[in-house]
Amino acid sequence: DSGVTQTPKHLITATGQRVTLRCSPRSGDLSVYWYQQSLDQGLQFLIQYYNGEERAKGNILERFSAQQFPDLHSELNLSSLELGDSALYFCASSWTGASNQPQHFGDGTRLSIL
Amino acid sequence: DQQVKQNSPSLSVQEGRISILNCDYTNSMFDYFLWYKKYPAEGPTFLISISSIKDKNEDGRFTVFLNKSAKHLSLHIVPSQPGDSAVYFCAASVTGANSKLTFGKGITLSVRP
């Protein structure tokens, strides 16, 4: 158990809809990361937050947004969903967000767009 | 552009033997490397890491070797156990930049009893 909690585990919805994925980091970790894993793809970095502030952005679509709340949990919002958004979405956390610290991953949310 | 490459999609070894998982990278700015193990329906689990100032790091049965000139790293598992059967991801990051990890596509390791 990594200590990172993601909900829900599975989400099935239709094209055009909006969903929110939630992540609670490990106790004491200040930085949260979001990654997307599509079929046949490695994990792709989406966005990083540190203590409530956005720190880094990857190839995150404009239809996607995220935030980190004062209690350090984070939410990833996906809107105007398309079939290609079907993927596993992982959240990870680390203590300070420094690049020489391992990130610890949750078990992911599997998003299926019908 | 795949900056971290795990060219062999799968590896099968006998229990008790050594497993060697390889990873190549193209970005010479990478200076921190990690290996993660992933079981089905679970998230990646951190295994071991190495900084570019070292060429070897060991933790129990797991050893990571880094060859900076060849831009190559490998994970050795000795002895391999059936519970090691999983997908192994190599990842890399750049110190001082944002701390995003760049992952390879993974290698499926099967350890035969």
Coordinates of C-alpha atoms in Angstrom, one line a residue, chain B:
Chain B
D1 CA 9.9 11.1 -29.4
Q2 CA 10.5 8.3 -26.9
Q3 CA 13.2 9.6 -24.6
V4 CA 13.2 6.5 -22.4
K5 CA 13.2 3.2 -24.3
Q6 CA 12.6 -0.3 -23.1
N7 CA 13.1 -2.1 -26.3
S8 CA 12.3 -5.6 -25.1
P9 CA 8.6 -5.9 -24.3
S10 CA 9.0 -9.1 -22.3
L11 CA 11.4 -11.4 -20.5
S12 CA 11.0 -14.9 -19.2
V13 CA 13.5 -16.4 -16.7
Q14 CA 13.7 -19.5 -14.4
E15 CA 13.2 -19.1 -10.7
G16 CA 16.5 -18.6 -8.9
R17 CA 18.3 -17.2 -12.0
I18 CA 19.2 -13.6 -12.7
S19 CA 16.8 -11.3 -14.4
I20 CA 18.3 -8.4 -16.3
L21 CA 16.0 -5.6 -17.5
N22 CA 17.4 -3.0 -19.8
C23 CA 16.6 0.6 -20.4
D24 CA 18.1 3.2 -22.8
Y25 CA 17.6 7.0 -22.8
T26 CA 18.3 9.7 -25.3
N27 CA 18.1 12.9 -23.2
S28 CA 21.6 13.6 -21.8
M29 CA 20.1 16.0 -19.2
F30 CA 18.5 13.1 -17.3
D31 CA 20.3 12.7 -14.0
Y32 CA 18.0 10.7 -11.8
F33 CA 16.7 7.2 -12.8
L34 CA 14.1 5.0 -11.2
W35 CA 12.6 1.5 -11.6
Y36 CA 9.0 0.8 -10.8
K37 CA 7.2 -2.5 -10.6
K38 CA 3.5 -2.8 -11.5
Y39 CA 1.1 -5.6 -10.9
P40 CA -2.3 -5.8 -12.7
A41 CA -4.9 -3.5 -11.3
E42 CA -2.4 -1.7 -9.1
G43 CA -0.3 1.4 -9.4
P44 CA 3.4 1.4 -10.1
T45 CA 5.5 0.6 -7.0
F46 CA 8.8 2.3 -6.5
L47 CA 11.7 -0.2 -6.4
I48 CA 15.0 1.5 -6.6
S49 CA 16.7 4.6 -7.9
I50 CA 20.1 5.9 -8.9
S51 CA 21.6 9.3 -9.3
S52 CA 23.9 10.1 -12.2
I53 CA 26.8 10.6 -9.8
K54 CA 26.8 6.9 -9.1
D55 CA 27.1 3.9 -11.4
K56 CA 25.6 1.3 -9.1
N57 CA 22.9 1.1 -6.4
E58 CA 21.9 -2.0 -4.6
D59 CA 18.9 -2.8 -2.4
G60 CA 18.6 -6.4 -1.4
R61 CA 18.0 -8.6 -4.5
F62 CA 17.8 -5.5 -6.7
T63 CA 20.7 -3.7 -8.3
V64 CA 20.6 -0.9 -10.8
F65 CA 23.6 -0.1 -13.0
L66 CA 24.0 3.1 -14.9
N67 CA 26.3 3.6 -17.8
K68 CA 26.1 7.3 -18.6
S69 CA 28.4 7.2 -21.7
A70 CA 26.1 4.6 -23.3
K71 CA 23.0 6.3 -21.9
H72 CA 21.9 2.9 -20.6
L73 CA 20.8 1.5 -17.3
S74 CA 19.8 -2.0 -16.2
L75 CA 18.0 -3.6 -13.3
H76 CA 19.4 -6.9 -12.0
I77 CA 17.2 -9.1 -9.9
V78 CA 19.0 -12.0 -8.1
P79 CA 17.7 -14.5 -7.4
S80 CA 14.5 -14.1 -9.4
Q81 CA 11.3 -15.3 -7.6
P82 CA 7.8 -16.0 -9.1
G83 CA 6.5 -13.0 -7.1
D84 CA 8.7 -10.8 -9.2
S85 CA 6.5 -11.5 -12.2
A86 CA 5.2 -8.0 -13.1
V87 CA 5.6 -5.1 -15.6
Y88 CA 8.8 -3.1 -14.9
F89 CA 9.0 0.5 -15.9
C90 CA 12.2 2.6 -16.2
A91 CA 11.8 6.3 -15.5
A92 CA 14.0 9.4 -15.6
S93 CA 14.0 13.0 -14.5
V94 CA 16.1 16.1 -14.7
T95 CA 17.3 17.8 -11.5
G96 CA 16.5 21.5 -11.4
A97 CA 13.7 21.3 -13.9
N98 CA 10.2 20.3 -13.0
S99 CA 10.3 16.9 -11.4
K100 CA 8.2 15.1 -13.9
L101 CA 9.1 11.5 -14.6
T102 CA 9.5 10.3 -18.2
F103 CA 8.6 6.6 -18.4
G104 CA 9.5 3.8 -20.8
K105 CA 6.7 1.6 -22.0
G106 CA 7.6 -1.2 -19.6
I107 CA 8.9 -4.8 -19.8
T108 CA 6.8 -7.8 -18.7
L109 CA 8.9 -10.1 -16.6
S110 CA 7.7 -13.7 -16.1
V111 CA 9.6 -15.8 -13.6
R112 CA 8.9 -19.5 -14.1
P113 CA 8.8 -21.8 -11.1

